[in-house]
Amino acid sequence: FGAPVSEGKVTYTVSASPIWWNPFAEEFEAWYEPSEYYGEFIMRNVTRLAKDGTVEFTVPTVIDPKRPRRHDMRYFIRCEVTDQSNRTVSGSTLCSVFRAAFQIALTTDRYAYRISETAKVQIKTVDVEQKPISVKLLLALESERWNPKTSRYERKEVERQQITTESN
């Protein structure tokens, strides 16, 4: 009836899924997000709400310090609260955790070029709220060749220069 569920039982479950940024897609397709029902299980706990109907808990965003995440992550937090009359109500929220303060994306006008052709590269930098920002970057051009002896591609740096993206 609008009052806090004082000392009610709360069960919370946290899972996480990678998210990918596609800055050159249409705005509504810029982020690929999996469904909240998929992902890696992070934690589950059962506890009691405080007298004011709240609970605080910490969600670990680094699971294994020896193996840092290679993707930005979307965390799904689901809670079920049971009051003293055994009625259960649930709710959920999500939040994004980014590995850096900004994102960098590059695209070219074509997939392949012949030797001595000029490649047009578009670089986009945005903050975690997807707003364009100016960033100083080190841009490296590399060639990649298949080595049949090692059965893998090998990269060789061709050129390197410092650049700054525009604020837009």
Coordinates of C-alpha atoms in Angstrom, one line a residue:
F1 CA 0.0 0.0 0.0
G2 CA 2.9 2.3 -0.7
A3 CA 4.8 1.8 2.5
P4 CA 8.4 0.3 2.5
V5 CA 8.6 -3.5 2.8
S6 CA 10.5 -3.3 6.1
E7 CA 12.8 -6.2 6.6
G8 CA 11.4 -8.2 3.7
K9 CA 13.3 -11.0 2.0
V10 CA 15.1 -10.0 -1.2
T11 CA 16.7 -12.4 -3.7
Y12 CA 18.9 -10.7 -6.3
T13 CA 20.5 -12.2 -9.3
V14 CA 23.1 -10.6 -11.5
S15 CA 24.2 -11.7 -15.0
A16 CA 26.3 -10.0 -17.7
S17 CA 26.6 -10.1 -21.4
P18 CA 29.0 -8.4 -23.8
I19 CA 27.9 -5.4 -25.8
W20 CA 29.4 -4.2 -29.1
W21 CA 29.4 -0.8 -30.6
N22 CA 28.8 -0.3 -34.3
P23 CA 29.2 3.5 -34.7
F24 CA 28.7 3.5 -38.5
A25 CA 25.3 1.8 -38.3
E26 CA 22.0 3.7 -38.0
E27 CA 21.5 5.2 -34.5
F28 CA 19.0 2.6 -33.3
E29 CA 21.5 -0.2 -34.4
A30 CA 24.6 1.4 -32.9
W31 CA 24.8 -1.1 -30.0
Y32 CA 24.3 -4.8 -30.2
E33 CA 22.8 -6.0 -26.9
P34 CA 21.9 -9.6 -26.2
S35 CA 18.6 -10.4 -24.4
E36 CA 18.7 -10.0 -20.6
Y37 CA 18.0 -13.7 -20.3
Y38 CA 21.3 -14.7 -21.7
G39 CA 24.8 -14.1 -20.4
E40 CA 27.3 -15.1 -17.8
F41 CA 26.0 -15.7 -14.3
I42 CA 27.8 -13.3 -11.9
M43 CA 26.1 -13.8 -8.5
R44 CA 23.0 -14.6 -6.6
N45 CA 22.2 -13.8 -3.0
V46 CA 19.3 -13.8 -0.5
T47 CA 19.3 -11.1 2.2
R48 CA 16.9 -8.9 4.1
L49 CA 15.8 -5.3 3.3
A50 CA 16.5 -2.6 5.8
K51 CA 13.7 -1.0 7.9
D52 CA 13.3 1.6 5.1
G53 CA 12.8 -1.1 2.5
T54 CA 16.2 -0.7 0.8
V55 CA 19.2 -2.9 0.4
E56 CA 22.7 -2.2 -0.9
F57 CA 25.1 -4.7 -2.5
T58 CA 28.2 -4.6 -4.6
V59 CA 28.4 -6.2 -8.1
P60 CA 31.9 -7.3 -9.1
T61 CA 32.8 -6.1 -12.5
V62 CA 36.2 -7.9 -12.6
I63 CA 35.6 -11.6 -12.2
D64 CA 39.2 -12.9 -12.7
P65 CA 41.9 -10.2 -12.5
K66 CA 44.3 -12.4 -14.4
R67 CA 41.9 -12.5 -17.4
P68 CA 40.4 -9.0 -18.0
R69 CA 37.3 -8.7 -20.1
R70 CA 37.8 -8.1 -23.8
H71 CA 34.4 -6.5 -24.2
D72 CA 32.2 -3.8 -22.7
M73 CA 29.5 -5.5 -20.6
R74 CA 25.8 -5.0 -19.9
Y75 CA 24.9 -6.1 -16.4
F76 CA 21.3 -7.3 -15.7
I77 CA 20.2 -7.1 -12.1
R78 CA 16.9 -8.8 -11.1
C79 CA 15.4 -8.7 -7.6
E80 CA 12.5 -10.5 -6.0
V81 CA 11.1 -9.1 -2.7
T82 CA 8.8 -11.2 -0.5
D83 CA 6.8 -9.3 2.1
Q84 CA 5.6 -10.6 5.5
S85 CA 2.4 -11.9 3.9
N86 CA 4.5 -14.0 1.5
R87 CA 3.6 -11.9 -1.6
T88 CA 6.5 -11.6 -4.1
V89 CA 7.1 -8.7 -6.4
S90 CA 10.0 -8.5 -8.8
G91 CA 11.8 -5.8 -10.7
S92 CA 14.9 -5.4 -12.8
T93 CA 17.4 -2.9 -14.1
L94 CA 20.5 -2.9 -16.2
C95 CA 23.7 -0.9 -16.5
S96 CA 26.7 -0.8 -18.8
V97 CA 30.3 -1.2 -17.7
F98 CA 32.9 0.1 -20.1
R99 CA 36.6 -0.8 -20.2
A100 CA 37.6 2.8 -21.1
A101 CA 36.4 6.4 -20.9
F102 CA 35.9 6.5 -24.7
Q103 CA 35.4 4.3 -27.7
I104 CA 37.4 4.2 -31.0
A105 CA 36.1 2.9 -34.3
L106 CA 37.6 2.8 -37.8
T107 CA 36.1 2.1 -41.1
T108 CA 37.4 2.2 -44.7
D109 CA 35.7 2.9 -48.0
R110 CA 36.7 -0.5 -49.3
Y111 CA 37.7 -3.9 -48.0
A112 CA 40.9 -4.4 -50.1
Y113 CA 43.4 -2.1 -51.9
R114 CA 46.1 -2.6 -54.5
I115 CA 49.7 -1.6 -53.7
S116 CA 50.1 2.2 -54.0
E117 CA 46.3 2.9 -53.8
T118 CA 45.1 5.4 -51.2
A119 CA 42.8 4.0 -48.5
K120 CA 40.2 6.4 -47.0
V121 CA 39.9 5.8 -43.3
Q122 CA 37.1 7.2 -41.1
I123 CA 37.8 7.4 -37.4
K124 CA 35.1 8.0 -34.8
T125 CA 35.6 8.6 -31.1
V126 CA 32.8 8.9 -28.6
D127 CA 32.5 9.0 -24.8
V128 CA 30.5 6.3 -22.9
E129 CA 27.3 8.3 -23.5
Q130 CA 28.0 8.1 -27.2
K131 CA 28.7 11.8 -27.5
P132 CA 31.5 12.7 -30.0
I133 CA 34.8 13.8 -28.4
S134 CA 38.2 14.9 -29.5
V135 CA 40.9 12.4 -28.6
K136 CA 44.7 12.2 -29.3
L137 CA 45.5 8.8 -30.9
L138 CA 48.4 6.9 -32.3
L139 CA 47.5 5.6 -35.7
A140 CA 49.5 2.7 -37.1
L141 CA 49.3 1.2 -40.6
E142 CA 50.2 -2.5 -40.7
S143 CA 50.5 -5.1 -43.4
E144 CA 49.4 -8.6 -42.8
R145 CA 50.8 -11.6 -44.6
W146 CA 50.2 -15.3 -44.3
N147 CA 53.2 -17.3 -43.3
P148 CA 52.9 -20.9 -44.5
K149 CA 55.7 -22.1 -42.3
T150 CA 54.1 -21.0 -39.1
S151 CA 50.5 -21.4 -40.4
R152 CA 49.5 -17.9 -39.1
Y153 CA 49.2 -14.3 -40.2
E154 CA 52.2 -12.0 -39.4
R155 CA 51.8 -8.3 -39.0
K156 CA 54.5 -5.7 -39.9
E157 CA 54.2 -2.0 -39.1
V158 CA 54.4 0.2 -42.2
E159 CA 53.8 3.7 -40.9
R160 CA 52.8 5.3 -37.6
Q161 CA 51.6 8.9 -36.8
Q162 CA 50.0 10.9 -34.0
I163 CA 46.5 12.2 -34.8
T164 CA 43.8 14.0 -33.0
T165 CA 40.1 13.4 -33.8
E166 CA 37.9 16.5 -34.2
S167 CA 35.3 17.3 -31.5
N168 CA 32.5 16.1 -33.8

